[in-house]
Amino acid sequence: MRTGKRVHLVLACVAAAAVMTGCSVEEATCGGGEYPVMSIGGTGSACVPNDEEPPKGYTRYPEGKVPEHVGDEWDTYWQTHTVDEDGKIVEVPQGG
């Protein structure tokens, strides 16, 4: 078998296996052992090790509103919203 055909066969098998096992190509917000946090008063975010508290200026996302994948419902929502210093969800001013 020619090398080019082998590569195509391997790629086809990998793609089929991903579909059959329910593998997702979505990019996770954070890696294993981490959770996402958001900047207070802004749209920035970061990932923090599970055994650590958020750094100064950051907070955990409100329960049930945590982005899990890049571009998911909550990732998109938090591009235009944030939490203020009192933990209240507010819209981010345009250009902010």
Short mmCIF file of C-alpha atoms in Angstrom, two decimals:
data_model
loop_
_atom_site.label_atom_id
_atom_site.label_comp_id
_atom_site.label_asym_id
_atom_site.label_seq_id
_atom_site.Cartn_x
_atom_site.Cartn_y
_atom_site.Cartn_z
CA MET A 1 0.00 0.00 0.00
CA ARG A 2 1.34 3.42 -0.89
CA THR A 3 2.16 5.80 1.99
CA GLY A 4 -0.43 8.38 0.84
CA LYS A 5 -3.20 5.79 0.91
CA ARG A 6 -2.10 4.63 4.37
CA VAL A 7 -2.28 8.16 5.73
CA HIS A 8 -5.78 8.60 4.34
CA LEU A 9 -6.86 5.24 5.76
CA VAL A 10 -5.46 6.11 9.20
CA LEU A 11 -7.16 9.53 9.19
CA ALA A 12 -10.47 7.95 8.13
CA CYS A 13 -10.20 5.42 10.97
CA VAL A 14 -9.40 8.11 13.54
CA ALA A 15 -12.35 10.24 12.37
CA ALA A 16 -14.70 7.26 12.49
CA ALA A 17 -13.52 6.33 15.98
CA ALA A 18 -14.07 9.89 17.19
CA VAL A 19 -17.62 9.92 15.85
CA MET A 20 -18.47 6.49 17.28
CA THR A 21 -17.08 7.27 20.74
CA GLY A 22 -18.70 10.69 20.94
CA CYS A 23 -15.35 12.47 21.00
CA SER A 24 -15.69 16.22 20.83
CA VAL A 25 -13.46 18.60 18.95
CA GLU A 26 -14.58 21.50 21.12
CA GLU A 27 -11.76 23.25 22.91
CA ALA A 28 -12.18 23.06 26.69
CA THR A 29 -12.16 26.33 28.58
CA CYS A 30 -9.57 24.95 31.02
CA GLY A 31 -7.39 21.88 31.18
CA GLY A 32 -7.79 18.92 33.48
CA GLY A 33 -7.37 19.78 37.14
CA GLU A 34 -8.34 23.42 36.58
CA TYR A 35 -11.48 25.54 36.74
CA PRO A 36 -12.29 28.84 34.98
CA VAL A 37 -12.50 32.17 36.81
CA MET A 38 -13.51 35.61 35.55
CA SER A 39 -12.12 39.05 36.19
CA ILE A 40 -14.26 41.26 38.40
CA GLY A 41 -15.62 44.19 36.39
CA GLY A 42 -14.19 42.96 33.08
CA THR A 43 -14.42 40.22 30.50
CA GLY A 44 -11.07 38.60 31.20
CA SER A 45 -10.78 35.02 32.35
CA ALA A 46 -8.17 32.60 33.59
CA CYS A 47 -7.79 29.00 34.71
CA VAL A 48 -6.91 28.14 38.30
CA PRO A 49 -5.78 24.79 39.74
CA ASN A 50 -8.67 23.01 41.48
CA ASP A 51 -6.94 23.20 44.88
CA GLU A 52 -6.44 27.00 44.75
CA GLU A 53 -8.69 30.02 45.26
CA PRO A 54 -9.07 32.64 42.49
CA PRO A 55 -6.29 35.26 42.43
CA LYS A 56 -6.99 38.84 43.50
CA GLY A 57 -9.28 40.59 41.04
CA TYR A 58 -10.90 37.34 39.88
CA THR A 59 -13.90 35.34 41.06
CA ARG A 60 -15.60 32.07 40.29
CA TYR A 61 -18.36 32.13 37.69
CA PRO A 62 -21.88 32.10 39.16
CA GLU A 63 -23.21 28.59 39.69
CA GLY A 64 -24.82 27.18 36.55
CA LYS A 65 -23.25 29.85 34.34
CA VAL A 66 -19.76 28.42 33.93
CA PRO A 67 -18.30 28.20 30.41
CA GLU A 68 -17.06 24.71 29.62
CA HIS A 69 -15.98 25.05 25.99
CA VAL A 70 -14.73 27.92 23.88
CA GLY A 71 -17.72 29.42 22.07
CA ASP A 72 -20.40 27.70 24.17
CA GLU A 73 -23.48 29.53 25.49
CA TRP A 74 -21.79 30.82 28.67
CA ASP A 75 -18.47 31.65 27.01
CA THR A 76 -20.40 33.86 24.58
CA TYR A 77 -22.57 35.37 27.33
CA TRP A 78 -19.56 36.41 29.45
CA GLN A 79 -18.07 38.33 26.51
CA THR A 80 -20.72 41.01 27.12
CA HIS A 81 -21.40 40.52 30.84
CA THR A 82 -19.35 40.48 34.04
CA VAL A 83 -19.81 40.61 37.80
CA ASP A 84 -19.23 43.74 39.82
CA GLU A 85 -17.46 43.94 43.19
CA ASP A 86 -20.72 42.98 44.93
CA GLY A 87 -21.12 39.84 42.79
CA LYS A 88 -24.01 41.29 40.78
CA ILE A 89 -24.14 40.34 37.09
CA VAL A 90 -23.94 43.46 34.91
CA GLU A 91 -23.53 44.22 31.21
CA VAL A 92 -20.11 45.40 30.14
CA PRO A 93 -20.18 48.88 28.59
CA GLN A 94 -19.53 48.79 24.83
CA GLY A 95 -15.85 49.07 24.13
CA GLY A 96 -15.10 47.92 27.70
#
